[in-house]
Coordinates of C-alpha atoms and ligand atoms in Angstrom, one line a residue:
X3 CA 34.2 7.3 -37.2
X4 CA 34.4 10.7 -35.4
X5 CA 37.2 11.0 -32.9
X6 CA 34.8 12.3 -30.2
X7 CA 32.7 11.2 -27.2
X8 CA 29.1 12.5 -27.2
X9 CA 27.6 13.3 -23.8
X10 CA 23.8 13.8 -23.6
X11 CA 22.3 15.9 -20.8
X12 CA 18.9 14.2 -20.5
X13 CA 17.5 17.0 -18.3
X14 CA 17.9 19.4 -21.2
X15 CA 17.8 17.0 -24.1
X16 CA 21.1 18.5 -25.4
X17 CA 24.2 16.6 -26.5
X18 CA 27.8 17.7 -26.5
X19 CA 30.8 16.4 -28.4
X20 CA 34.3 16.2 -26.8
X21 CA 37.5 15.3 -28.6
X22 CA 39.4 12.0 -27.8
X23 CA 43.2 12.5 -27.5
X24 CA 45.4 9.5 -28.0
X25 CA 48.8 8.9 -26.3
X26 CA 51.7 6.8 -27.4
X27 CA 50.9 4.1 -24.7
X28 CA 47.9 3.5 -22.5
X29 CA 44.4 4.9 -22.3
X30 CA 43.2 7.7 -24.5
X31 CA 41.7 10.8 -22.8
X32 CA 38.6 12.8 -23.4
X33 CA 39.4 16.5 -23.6
X34 CA 36.7 18.1 -21.4
X35 CA 38.4 21.5 -21.0
X36 CA 35.4 23.2 -22.6
X37 CA 32.9 21.1 -20.5
X38 CA 31.9 24.0 -18.1
X39 CA 31.6 26.6 -20.8
X40 CA 29.6 24.1 -23.0
X41 CA 27.3 22.7 -20.3
X42 CA 27.4 25.1 -17.3
X43 CA 28.3 22.1 -15.1
X44 CA 31.6 20.8 -13.7
X45 CA 32.7 17.1 -13.9
X46 CA 33.2 15.5 -10.5
X47 CA 36.0 12.9 -9.8
X48 CA 36.7 12.5 -6.1
X49 CA 40.5 11.7 -5.7
X50 CA 41.0 12.0 -9.5
X51 CA 40.4 8.3 -10.1
X52 CA 39.6 8.9 -13.8
X53 CA 41.3 12.2 -14.4
X54 CA 44.4 12.9 -16.4
X55 CA 45.8 16.2 -15.1
X56 CA 48.5 16.7 -17.8
X57 CA 50.3 15.1 -20.7
X58 CA 53.8 13.7 -20.0
X59 CA 56.6 11.6 -21.6
X60 CA 58.5 10.8 -18.5
X61 CA 57.0 7.7 -16.8
X62 CA 54.4 5.2 -18.0
X63 CA 52.5 2.8 -15.8
X64 CA 50.1 0.1 -16.9
X65 CA 48.3 -0.8 -13.6
X66 CA 46.6 -3.9 -15.0
X67 CA 49.8 -5.4 -16.5
X68 CA 51.9 -4.3 -13.5
X69 CA 54.2 -2.4 -16.0
X70 CA 56.4 0.6 -15.1
X71 CA 58.7 2.4 -17.6
X72 CA 61.0 5.4 -17.2
X73 CA 61.5 7.2 -20.5
X74 CA 60.2 4.0 -22.2
X75 CA 62.6 1.6 -20.5
X76 CA 61.1 -1.1 -18.2
X77 CA 61.9 -0.8 -14.5
X78 CA 63.1 -4.4 -14.2
X79 CA 65.9 -3.7 -16.8
X80 CA 66.9 -0.5 -15.1
X81 CA 67.0 -1.9 -11.6
X82 CA 69.1 -4.9 -12.7
X83 CA 71.6 -3.2 -15.0
X84 CA 71.8 0.5 -14.3
X85 CA 73.0 2.7 -11.4
X86 CA 70.7 5.2 -9.8
X87 CA 72.8 8.0 -11.2
X88 CA 72.4 6.6 -14.7
X89 CA 68.6 6.5 -14.1
X90 CA 68.7 10.1 -12.9
X91 CA 70.5 11.2 -16.1
X92 CA 68.0 9.2 -18.2
X93 CA 65.0 10.9 -16.5
X94 CA 66.5 14.4 -16.8
X95 CA 67.8 14.0 -20.3
X96 CA 65.5 11.4 -21.9
X97 CA 68.6 9.5 -22.9
X98 CA 70.9 7.0 -21.2
X99 CA 74.3 8.5 -20.5
X100 CA 77.5 7.2 -22.2
X101 CA 80.5 6.4 -20.0
X102 CA 81.9 9.9 -20.1
X103 CA 78.5 11.6 -19.5
X104 CA 78.1 9.2 -16.5
X105 CA 81.5 10.2 -15.0
X106 CA 80.8 13.9 -15.6
X107 CA 77.4 13.7 -14.0
X108 CA 78.7 11.7 -11.0
X109 CA 81.5 14.2 -10.5
X110 CA 79.2 17.2 -10.7
X111 CA 76.8 15.7 -8.1
X112 CA 79.7 15.0 -5.8
X113 CA 80.8 18.6 -6.0
X114 CA 77.3 19.9 -5.5
X115 CA 76.5 17.7 -2.5
X116 CA 77.6 20.2 0.1
X117 CA 75.2 22.6 1.9
X118 CA 75.8 26.2 2.6
X119 CA 76.9 26.6 6.2
X120 CA 73.9 28.8 6.9
X121 CA 71.5 26.1 5.7
X122 CA 73.3 23.5 7.9
X123 CA 72.7 25.8 10.9
X124 CA 69.0 25.9 10.2
X125 CA 68.8 22.2 11.4
X126 CA 70.1 23.4 14.8
X127 CA 66.9 25.5 15.2
X128 CA 64.9 22.3 15.6
X129 CA 64.8 20.2 18.8
X130 CA 66.7 16.9 18.9
X131 CA 64.1 14.2 18.3
X132 CA 62.4 16.1 15.5
X133 CA 61.1 13.7 12.9
X134 CA 63.6 13.9 10.0
X135 CA 60.8 14.4 7.5
X136 CA 59.8 17.7 9.3
X137 CA 63.3 19.1 9.2
X138 CA 63.9 17.8 5.7
X139 CA 60.8 19.6 4.4
X140 CA 61.9 22.9 6.0
X141 CA 65.5 22.6 4.7
X142 CA 64.3 21.8 1.2
X143 CA 62.2 25.0 1.1
X144 CA 65.0 27.0 2.7
X145 CA 67.4 25.8 0.0
X146 CA 65.6 28.3 -2.3
X147 CA 67.0 31.2 -0.3
X148 CA 70.5 30.2 -1.2
X149 CA 69.7 29.7 -4.9
X150 CA 67.0 32.4 -5.5
X151 CA 68.2 32.9 -9.1
X152 CA 66.5 29.6 -9.9
X153 CA 63.2 31.4 -9.8
X154 CA 63.9 32.7 -13.4
X155 CA 65.1 29.8 -15.6
X156 CA 65.1 29.9 -19.4
X157 CA 68.0 28.0 -20.9
X158 CA 68.3 24.2 -20.8
X159 CA 71.7 24.5 -19.0
X160 CA 70.0 26.5 -16.2
X161 CA 67.3 23.9 -15.8
X162 CA 69.9 21.1 -15.7
X163 CA 72.1 23.0 -13.1
X164 CA 69.1 23.7 -10.9
X165 CA 68.0 20.0 -11.1
X166 CA 71.5 18.6 -10.5
X167 CA 71.9 20.9 -7.5
X168 CA 68.9 19.5 -5.6
X169 CA 69.4 15.9 -6.6
X170 CA 73.0 16.2 -5.3
X171 CA 72.0 17.9 -2.0
X172 CA 69.0 15.8 -1.0
X173 CA 71.1 13.0 0.5
X174 CA 73.0 15.6 2.5
X175 CA 69.8 17.3 3.7
X176 CA 68.3 13.9 4.6
X177 CA 71.5 12.8 6.5
X178 CA 71.7 16.1 8.3
X179 CA 68.0 15.8 9.2
X180 CA 68.8 12.4 10.7
X181 CA 71.9 13.5 12.6
X182 CA 69.8 16.5 14.0
X183 CA 67.1 14.0 15.1
X184 CA 69.6 12.1 17.2
X185 CA 71.5 15.2 18.4
X186 CA 74.7 14.2 16.6
X187 CA 77.2 16.3 14.7
X188 CA 76.9 16.6 10.9
X189 CA 79.2 14.5 8.7
X190 CA 80.1 16.4 5.6
X191 CA 79.9 14.6 2.2
X192 CA 83.1 12.9 1.1
X193 CA 83.6 13.5 -2.6
X194 CA 85.7 10.4 -2.9
X195 CA 82.6 8.3 -2.2
X196 CA 79.8 7.5 -4.7
X197 CA 76.3 9.1 -4.3
X198 CA 74.8 6.2 -2.5
X199 CA 77.8 5.2 -0.3
X200 CA 78.1 8.9 0.7
X201 CA 74.6 8.9 2.1
X202 CA 75.3 5.8 4.3
X203 CA 78.6 7.4 5.3
X204 CA 76.9 10.7 6.3
X205 CA 74.4 8.7 8.3
X206 CA 76.8 6.4 10.1
X207 CA 80.3 8.0 10.5
X208 CA 81.7 9.1 13.8
X209 CA 82.8 12.7 14.5
X210 CA 85.7 13.6 12.2
X211 CA 84.3 11.2 9.6
X212 CA 85.8 8.1 11.1
X213 CA 84.1 4.9 10.2
X214 CA 84.5 2.1 12.8
X215 CA 85.1 -1.4 11.6
X216 CA 83.3 -4.4 13.0
X217 CA 84.9 -7.4 14.8
X218 CA 86.2 -9.1 11.7
X219 CA 87.8 -5.8 10.5
X220 CA 85.1 -5.3 7.9
X221 CA 84.3 -1.8 6.7
X222 CA 80.9 -0.8 8.1
X223 CA 79.6 0.1 4.6
X224 CA 79.5 -3.1 2.5
X225 CA 79.3 -3.1 -1.3
X226 CA 76.1 -5.2 -1.1
X227 CA 74.5 -2.5 1.1
X228 CA 75.4 0.2 -1.4
X229 CA 74.0 -1.8 -4.3
X230 CA 70.7 -2.6 -2.5
X231 CA 70.1 1.0 -1.5
X232 CA 71.0 2.2 -5.0
X233 CA 68.4 -0.2 -6.4
X234 CA 65.9 1.1 -3.9
X235 CA 66.6 4.7 -5.0
X236 CA 66.0 3.6 -8.6
X237 CA 62.7 2.0 -7.8
X238 CA 61.5 5.2 -6.2
X239 CA 62.8 7.6 -8.8
X240 CA 59.5 8.5 -10.5
X241 CA 55.9 7.3 -10.7
X242 CA 53.7 9.3 -13.0
X243 CA 51.2 11.7 -11.5
X244 CA 51.0 10.4 -7.9
X245 CA 49.9 12.6 -5.0
X246 CA 53.3 14.2 -4.3
X247 CA 54.2 14.7 -8.0
X248 CA 50.8 16.3 -8.4
X249 CA 51.6 18.6 -5.5
X250 CA 54.9 19.6 -7.2
X251 CA 53.1 20.3 -10.5
X252 CA 50.4 22.3 -8.7
X253 CA 53.0 24.5 -7.0
X254 CA 54.9 24.8 -10.3
X255 CA 51.7 26.1 -12.0
X256 CA 51.7 29.2 -9.7
X257 CA 55.2 30.2 -10.6
X258 CA 56.8 29.6 -7.2
X259 CA 60.5 28.6 -6.8
X260 CA 61.3 25.0 -7.9
X261 CA 62.7 24.1 -4.5
X262 CA 59.6 25.1 -2.6
X263 CA 57.6 23.0 -5.1
X264 CA 59.9 20.0 -4.2
X265 CA 59.3 20.9 -0.5
X266 CA 55.5 20.6 -1.2
X267 CA 56.2 17.2 -2.8
X268 CA 58.1 16.1 0.4
X269 CA 55.2 17.2 2.5
X270 CA 52.7 15.3 0.5
X271 CA 54.9 12.2 0.4
X272 CA 55.0 12.0 4.2
X273 CA 51.4 10.9 4.6
X274 CA 51.0 7.2 5.5
X275 CA 48.6 6.7 2.5
X276 CA 51.6 7.6 0.3
X277 CA 55.3 7.5 0.9
X278 CA 54.9 7.4 4.7
X279 CA 53.5 3.9 4.3
X280 CA 57.0 2.3 4.4
X281 CA 57.6 3.5 8.0
X282 CA 54.0 2.4 8.9
X283 CA 54.6 -1.1 7.4
X284 CA 57.4 -1.8 9.8
X285 CA 55.6 -0.3 12.7
X286 CA 52.6 -2.5 11.8
X287 CA 54.7 -5.7 11.5
X288 CA 56.3 -4.9 14.9
X289 CA 52.8 -4.2 16.4
X290 CA 51.5 -7.5 15.0
X291 CA 54.6 -9.1 16.6
X292 CA 54.1 -12.7 15.7
X293 CA 52.6 -14.9 13.0
X294 CA 49.9 -16.1 15.4
X295 CA 48.4 -12.5 15.5
X296 CA 48.2 -12.0 11.8
X297 CA 44.6 -13.4 11.3
X298 CA 43.2 -10.9 13.9
X299 CA 44.8 -7.9 12.0
X300 CA 43.6 -9.2 8.7
X301 CA 40.1 -9.3 10.1
X302 CA 40.5 -5.7 11.3
X303 CA 41.7 -4.6 7.8
X304 CA 38.6 -6.2 6.3
X305 CA 36.2 -4.6 8.8
X306 CA 34.4 -1.6 7.2
X307 CA 33.9 -0.1 10.7
X308 CA 37.5 -0.3 11.6
X309 CA 39.9 2.4 10.5
X310 CA 42.7 -0.1 10.4
X311 CA 44.3 -0.7 7.0
X312 CA 47.0 -3.1 6.0
X313 CA 50.0 -0.8 5.3
X314 CA 51.8 -1.7 2.1
X315 CA 48.8 -3.1 0.4
X316 CA 46.7 -1.6 -2.3
X317 CA 47.4 1.0 -4.9
X318 CA 45.4 3.5 -6.9
X319 CA 46.9 2.4 -10.2
X320 CA 48.3 -1.1 -9.8
X321 CA 45.5 -3.7 -9.9
X322 CA 48.2 -6.3 -10.3
X323 CA 51.5 -6.8 -8.5
X324 CA 53.5 -3.5 -8.3
X325 CA 56.6 -4.3 -10.5
X326 CA 58.8 -2.5 -8.0
X327 CA 57.5 -4.8 -5.2
X328 CA 58.6 -7.8 -7.4
X329 CA 62.1 -6.4 -7.7
X330 CA 62.3 -5.8 -4.0
X331 CA 61.0 -9.3 -3.2
X332 CA 63.8 -10.7 -5.3
X333 CA 66.3 -8.4 -3.5
X334 CA 65.0 -9.6 -0.2
X335 CA 65.8 -13.2 -1.2
X336 CA 69.3 -12.2 -2.3
X337 CA 70.0 -10.2 0.9
X338 CA 68.4 -12.8 3.2
X339 CA 71.7 -14.3 4.4
X340 CA 74.1 -11.5 3.6
X341 CA 72.3 -8.8 5.5
X342 CA 70.6 -11.0 8.2
X343 CA 67.1 -9.8 7.3
X344 CA 64.8 -9.8 10.4
X345 CA 63.4 -13.3 10.2
X346 CA 60.4 -12.7 12.5
X347 CA 59.3 -9.6 10.5
X348 CA 59.9 -11.6 7.3
X349 CA 57.7 -14.5 8.6
X350 CA 54.9 -12.1 9.6
X351 CA 55.2 -10.3 6.2
X352 CA 55.0 -13.6 4.3
X353 CA 52.0 -14.7 6.3
X354 CA 50.2 -11.5 5.6
X355 CA 51.0 -11.7 1.9
X356 CA 49.9 -15.4 1.8
X357 CA 46.5 -14.6 3.3
X358 CA 45.9 -11.3 1.5
X359 CA 46.7 -12.9 -1.9
X360 CA 44.0 -15.5 -1.4
X361 CA 41.4 -13.8 0.7
X362 CA 38.3 -12.7 -1.2
X363 CA 38.3 -9.3 0.4
X364 CA 41.7 -8.4 -1.0
X365 CA 41.4 -10.4 -4.2
X366 CA 38.1 -8.8 -5.2
X367 CA 39.5 -5.3 -4.5
X368 CA 42.7 -6.2 -6.3
X369 CA 44.8 -5.2 -3.3
X370 CA 48.4 -6.4 -3.9
X371 CA 51.5 -5.7 -1.9
X372 CA 53.0 -2.4 -3.1
X373 CA 56.6 -1.0 -3.0
X374 CA 56.3 0.0 0.6
X375 CA 55.4 -3.5 1.8
X376 CA 58.9 -4.8 1.0
X377 CA 61.1 -1.8 1.2
X378 CA 60.9 -1.5 5.0
X379 CA 62.4 -4.9 5.7
X380 CA 65.3 -4.3 3.4
X381 CA 65.9 -0.8 4.8
X382 CA 65.8 -2.3 8.4
X383 CA 68.5 -4.8 7.3
X384 CA 70.5 -1.9 5.9
X385 CA 70.4 -0.4 9.4
X386 CA 68.4 2.6 8.1
X387 CA 66.4 3.8 11.1
X388 CA 62.6 3.6 10.6
X389 CA 62.3 7.4 10.9
X390 CA 64.5 7.6 7.8
X391 CA 62.5 5.3 5.6
X392 CA 60.4 8.1 4.0
X393 CA 63.5 10.4 3.7
X394 CA 65.1 7.5 1.6
X395 CA 61.9 7.6 -0.6
X396 CA 62.5 11.4 -0.9
X397 CA 66.1 11.0 -2.0
X398 CA 65.0 8.5 -4.7
X399 CA 62.0 10.6 -5.8
X400 CA 63.6 14.0 -5.9
X401 CA 64.9 13.4 -9.5
X402 CA 61.4 12.4 -10.6
X403 CA 59.8 15.5 -9.0
X404 CA 62.3 17.9 -10.5
X405 CA 62.0 16.3 -14.0
X406 CA 58.2 16.6 -13.8
X407 CA 58.6 20.2 -12.6
X408 CA 60.9 21.0 -15.7
X409 CA 58.4 19.3 -18.0
X410 CA 55.6 21.4 -16.6
X411 CA 57.6 24.6 -17.0
X412 CA 58.6 23.8 -20.6
X413 CA 55.1 22.6 -21.5
X414 CA 53.0 24.5 -24.0
X415 CA 49.9 26.1 -22.7
X416 CA 50.3 24.8 -19.1
X417 CA 47.8 26.6 -16.9
X418 CA 47.5 27.3 -13.2
X419 CA 46.0 24.3 -11.3
X420 CA 42.6 25.5 -10.2
X421 CA 39.9 22.8 -9.8
X422 CA 36.3 23.7 -8.9
X423 CA 33.8 22.1 -6.5
X424 CA 30.3 20.7 -5.8
X425 CA 29.1 23.3 -3.3
X426 CA 26.9 21.8 -0.5
X427 CA 26.9 24.7 1.9
X428 CA 24.2 27.3 2.7
Ligands
LIG518 C1 52.6 4.8 -2.6 O1 50.2 6.8 -6.5 C2 51.4 6.3 -6.5 O2 51.9 6.0 -7.5 C3 52.0 6.2 -5.1 C4 53.3 5.4 -5.0 C5 54.4 6.2 -5.7 O3 55.4 5.5 -6.1 O4 54.4 7.4 -5.7 O5 53.2 4.1 -5.6 C6 53.8 5.2 -3.6 O6 52.0 5.7 -2.1 C7 52.2 3.4 -2.5 C8 50.9 3.2 -1.6 C9 51.4 3.2 -0.2 N1 50.2 3.3 0.7 C10 49.8 2.3 1.5 O7 50.3 1.2 1.4 C11 48.7 2.6 2.5 C12 47.6 1.5 2.4 N2 46.9 1.5 1.2 C13 45.7 2.3 1.1 O8 45.6 3.3 2.0 C14 45.2 2.4 -0.3 O9 45.3 1.2 -0.9 C15 45.8 3.5 -1.2 C16 45.8 4.8 -0.6 C17 47.2 3.1 -1.6 C18 44.9 3.5 -2.5 O10 43.7 4.0 -2.2 P1 42.5 4.1 -3.3 O11 43.0 3.8 -4.6 O12 41.8 5.4 -3.1 O13 41.6 2.9 -2.9 P2 40.3 3.0 -1.9 O14 40.8 3.7 -0.6 O15 39.2 3.6 -2.6 O16 40.1 1.5 -1.5 C19 39.3 0.7 -2.4 C20 38.8 -0.4 -1.4 C21 38.1 0.1 -0.2 O17 37.2 -0.8 0.3 P3 35.6 -0.6 -0.1 O18 35.2 0.8 0.3 O19 35.5 -0.9 -1.6 O20 34.9 -1.7 0.7 O21 39.9 -1.2 -1.0 C22 40.0 -1.1 0.5 C23 39.2 0.2 0.8 O22 38.7 0.1 2.2 N3 41.4 -0.9 0.8 C24 42.0 -1.5 1.8 C25 43.4 -1.1 1.7 N4 43.5 -0.4 0.6 C26 42.3 -0.2 0.0 N5 41.6 -2.3 2.8 C27 42.5 -2.7 3.7 N6 43.8 -2.4 3.6 C28 44.3 -1.6 2.6 N7 45.6 -1.3 2.6

């Protein structure tokens, strides 16, 4: 049996054979790179619903099974038993770190978490009240000016240093973006704190780095908060060729600086159809306001003439439960009492979920809750301001973007991304 697909152009009565390429998991692909030269026509795939843009060995998703693997390891196992830093090491090195490697990696990221004073001053150019995603995008691109030598990388050690630098600095950039948005002074990283605790510290500390304690003398940053946020970072670390990763790879394909490619990823992620959905979910739950109003909003989501969509529902790939959403749902239950999750928002969310999982409109379109539907409630309970939900997504995803960038650069025969079009003009 030939390992090809034959396509017949009935207009011209001509047939063309294209090779089938098999992966180690998941669907095979039809190699149509010669399609235009063979047929004189382009293929058309609005939104790339059936298009593989590259080959990769980083992250695997089976949308029908609701399966997600980083370097072959299932997300449920990683979220339950590994720290976010171990997951970062796994993605970057395609191997889980041993104890010494974990310590060395952790120490290196702590030392690299500081920003050049000039970059810190950049934030001051923006008005207080600027959305943190806007300043975060600008600062990420500006980081390239302080490490311009990363434009020419060739040795593995250079790739690793470039990657560890931006993974280490992203929480500081995000925290500074937040502090700028509220007109507060910057809190420098504290190298005695872990990656995730440091982010919460830089967000919450008072001038001089002092942490207030609450009435019963408790430290403001609790272990359970650090663990919950660490899990959220892990769940967001990478996700195959989503819109923002595709943006990163497209910018990588032109030969631009890696940090401006990451900045392109940050920009793409901000949209509410993508990573910006987590902020929109909470705003939507607050707008719905009570369980009694849910039915009216469900009706709007189903109305083809109404732009309104149920934020946090649906996914291009998952036509089953998003496995990350399942982990977050369990986390919600664990945190329920400890972190005083907002019971009204929880009730509204549960009502939406209950209806959407049984309503024909959602069931027929396989619209399930995605990661953003649950993350917002937990982030709210972690006292993360709504404007910082997508920056939290950025922190988690930076390691995925830079790993995908490195894979692109090391790939054989990678070409500049340059799709064509169906022209409908004059
Ligand atoms: C993320 O790609 C990734 O991996 C992304 C991500 C990652 O980790 O990188 O997983 C993170 O972005 C998760 C998704 C967050 N976005 C949202 O929650 C926003 C709400 N969801 C939708 O906008 C939508 O579901 C998308 C954008 C997520 C997916 O869009 P698709 O695959 O292009 O699907 P579609 O727009 O073609 O919708 C198919 C049908 C349509 O109805 P019909 O035209 O067939 O009648 O489903 C309907 C849509 O109108 N539909 C919805 C809906 N999502 C799809 N109807 C109501 N509410 C929704 N949320």
